[in-house]
Short mmCIF file of C-alpha atoms in Angstrom, two decimals:
data_model
loop_
_atom_site.label_atom_id
_atom_site.label_comp_id
_atom_site.label_asym_id
_atom_site.label_seq_id
_atom_site.Cartn_x
_atom_site.Cartn_y
_atom_site.Cartn_z
CA UNK X 1453 -0.76 -37.13 3.06
CA UNK X 1454 2.96 -36.54 4.20
CA UNK X 1455 4.26 -33.69 1.74
CA UNK X 1456 8.06 -33.51 0.50
CA UNK X 1457 9.61 -30.43 0.69
CA UNK X 1458 10.40 -31.01 -2.91
CA UNK X 1459 6.41 -31.25 -3.61
CA UNK X 1460 6.11 -28.48 -1.50
CA UNK X 1461 8.66 -25.96 -3.24
CA UNK X 1462 7.63 -26.87 -6.68
CA UNK X 1463 4.07 -25.60 -5.79
CA UNK X 1464 5.82 -22.79 -3.99
CA UNK X 1465 7.56 -22.17 -6.76
CA UNK X 1466 4.42 -22.31 -9.38
CA UNK X 1467 2.50 -19.37 -7.54
CA UNK X 1468 5.20 -16.62 -9.14
CA UNK X 1469 4.53 -17.85 -12.54
CA UNK X 1470 0.69 -17.83 -11.81
CA UNK X 1471 1.78 -14.45 -10.77
CA UNK X 1472 3.37 -13.33 -14.09
CA UNK X 1473 0.75 -15.21 -16.22
CA UNK X 1474 -2.01 -13.90 -14.91
CA UNK X 1475 -1.07 -9.86 -13.56
CA UNK X 1476 1.54 -8.85 -16.05
CA UNK X 1477 -0.33 -10.99 -19.19
CA UNK X 1478 -2.69 -7.73 -18.41
CA UNK X 1479 0.65 -5.18 -18.35
CA UNK X 1480 1.98 -6.95 -21.68
CA UNK X 1481 -0.82 -6.43 -23.93
CA UNK X 1482 -0.79 -2.98 -25.75
CA UNK X 1483 -2.34 0.15 -24.95
CA UNK X 1484 -3.28 3.53 -25.07
CA UNK X 1485 -3.36 4.57 -21.51
CA UNK X 1486 -1.53 6.77 -20.11
CA UNK X 1487 0.27 5.80 -17.46
CA UNK X 1488 2.70 3.11 -16.58
CA UNK X 1489 2.63 -0.52 -15.20
CA UNK X 1490 4.27 1.33 -11.98
CA UNK X 1491 2.07 4.07 -11.82
CA UNK X 1492 -1.19 1.60 -12.59
CA UNK X 1493 0.05 -0.57 -9.81
CA UNK X 1494 0.92 1.57 -7.49
CA UNK X 1495 -2.71 3.62 -8.25
CA UNK X 1496 -4.84 0.23 -7.16
CA UNK X 1497 -2.93 0.20 -4.20
CA UNK X 1498 -4.18 3.21 -2.54
CA UNK X 1499 -7.63 1.93 -3.82
CA UNK X 1500 -7.51 -1.49 -2.66
CA UNK X 1501 -5.57 -0.42 0.53
CA UNK X 1502 -6.84 3.67 1.16
CA UNK X 1503 -5.49 2.90 4.87
CA UNK X 1504 -2.01 2.45 4.38
CA UNK X 1505 1.17 4.03 4.47
CA UNK X 1506 3.79 4.23 1.97
CA UNK X 1507 5.96 2.03 3.28
CA UNK X 1508 3.19 -1.03 2.98
CA UNK X 1509 1.40 0.38 -0.20
CA UNK X 1510 5.75 0.01 -1.45
CA UNK X 1511 5.73 -3.99 -0.60
CA UNK X 1512 2.18 -4.14 -2.05
CA UNK X 1513 3.36 -3.12 -5.17
CA UNK X 1514 6.11 -5.00 -5.53
CA UNK X 1515 8.50 -1.74 -5.94
CA UNK X 1516 11.02 -0.32 -3.60
CA UNK X 1517 10.51 2.43 -1.25
CA UNK X 1518 13.17 5.09 -2.98
CA UNK X 1519 11.72 4.09 -6.72
CA UNK X 1520 7.88 3.74 -5.21
CA UNK X 1521 8.54 7.40 -3.81
CA UNK X 1522 8.97 8.78 -6.89
CA UNK X 1523 6.14 6.95 -8.64
CA UNK X 1524 4.17 9.06 -5.47
CA UNK X 1525 5.88 11.83 -6.75
CA UNK X 1526 4.67 11.87 -10.57
CA UNK X 1527 1.12 10.84 -9.90
CA UNK X 1528 0.85 13.79 -7.53
CA UNK X 1529 2.09 16.01 -10.21
CA UNK X 1530 -0.26 14.35 -12.49
CA UNK X 1531 -2.87 15.03 -10.40
CA UNK X 1532 -3.60 11.62 -8.91
CA UNK X 1533 -3.24 11.40 -5.88
CA UNK X 1534 -2.37 13.56 -2.74
CA UNK X 1535 -0.74 12.73 0.47
CA UNK X 1536 -2.04 13.07 3.82
CA UNK X 1537 -0.51 12.81 7.13
CA UNK X 1538 -1.30 9.77 9.35
CA UNK X 1539 -4.19 10.90 11.79
CA UNK X 1540 -2.60 7.89 13.96
CA UNK X 1541 1.23 8.65 13.14
CA UNK X 1542 2.05 12.05 11.83
CA UNK X 1543 5.16 10.47 10.38
CA UNK X 1544 3.47 7.71 8.10
CA UNK X 1545 2.45 9.41 5.06
CA UNK X 1546 -1.86 8.20 4.16
CA UNK X 1547 -1.66 8.08 -0.02
CA UNK X 1548 -5.14 8.79 -1.17
CA UNK X 1549 -6.78 9.41 -5.13
CA UNK X 1550 -8.80 12.18 -6.24
CA UNK X 1551 -11.10 12.50 -8.73
CA UNK X 1552 -9.19 12.07 -11.82
CA UNK X 1553 -7.61 8.87 -9.67
CA UNK X 1554 -10.78 7.27 -8.90
CA UNK X 1555 -11.78 8.11 -13.14
CA UNK X 1556 -8.47 6.53 -14.09
CA UNK X 1557 -8.51 2.96 -11.30
CA UNK X 1558 -12.57 3.02 -13.26
CA UNK X 1559 -11.32 2.78 -15.97
CA UNK X 1560 -8.67 0.38 -15.61
CA UNK X 1561 -10.64 -2.34 -13.43
CA UNK X 1562 -12.87 -2.05 -16.12
CA UNK X 1563 -9.66 -3.05 -18.52
CA UNK X 1564 -8.66 -5.69 -16.14
CA UNK X 1565 -11.78 -7.36 -15.60
CA UNK X 1566 -12.48 -7.78 -19.29
CA UNK X 1567 -9.07 -9.40 -19.95
CA UNK X 1568 -9.47 -11.56 -16.48
CA UNK X 1569 -13.05 -12.71 -17.78
CA UNK X 1570 -11.29 -13.96 -21.01
CA UNK X 1571 -7.94 -15.79 -19.21
CA UNK X 1572 -11.58 -17.56 -17.08
CA UNK X 1573 -13.65 -18.27 -19.48
CA UNK X 1574 -11.92 -21.49 -20.55
CA UNK X 1575 -12.84 -22.40 -17.01
CA UNK X 1576 -15.90 -24.25 -16.01
CA UNK X 1577 -18.29 -22.33 -13.44
CA UNK X 1578 -17.35 -25.18 -10.75
CA UNK X 1579 -13.47 -24.46 -12.13
CA UNK X 1580 -13.89 -20.90 -11.05
CA UNK X 1581 -15.15 -21.34 -8.34
CA UNK X 1582 -12.81 -24.00 -7.13
CA UNK X 1583 -10.09 -21.81 -8.28
CA UNK X 1584 -11.09 -19.27 -6.10
CA UNK X 1585 -11.22 -21.12 -3.13
CA UNK X 1586 -7.95 -22.45 -3.25
CA UNK X 1587 -6.30 -19.08 -3.82
CA UNK X 1588 -8.14 -17.99 -0.77
CA UNK X 1589 -6.94 -20.83 1.17
CA UNK X 1590 -3.03 -20.17 0.19
CA UNK X 1591 -3.60 -16.32 1.44
CA UNK X 1592 -5.02 -17.45 4.63
CA UNK X 1593 -2.62 -19.46 5.33
CA UNK X 1594 0.36 -17.14 4.16
CA UNK X 1595 -0.37 -15.01 6.15
CA UNK X 1596 -0.54 -17.57 9.65
CA UNK X 1597 3.20 -18.97 7.87
CA UNK X 1598 4.72 -14.66 7.81
CA UNK X 1599 3.27 -13.67 10.84
#
């Protein structure tokens, strides 16, 4: 089956909406957490990609490098993370969570899981598996397209 450019573009435009509705919806909830959305996303990025330099992490979070540096400065001052020189390339800086940062990420992860459990509760187990495989397919093909 041949897919038209219009069909493909329609699907591609649905991806940001999916991200907005699912991920950003979590941060729109009222909460008593101490950090803002950008700070929390930075901690999540450091936790997930602890071997990546600051430039790569800023791309992962969707924050410009200058703003990302300010977020990192604040989180470092608040003792959530530390900077370390990259052992392989001294020009690069690697971020590492402190014990306080790891504890915060554990609590945040639990809250995110609870949020997603509620969101995905409307799907059957088979539908959740189908969604998971579809997302993995997109990620896999995205890597191929963008390389």
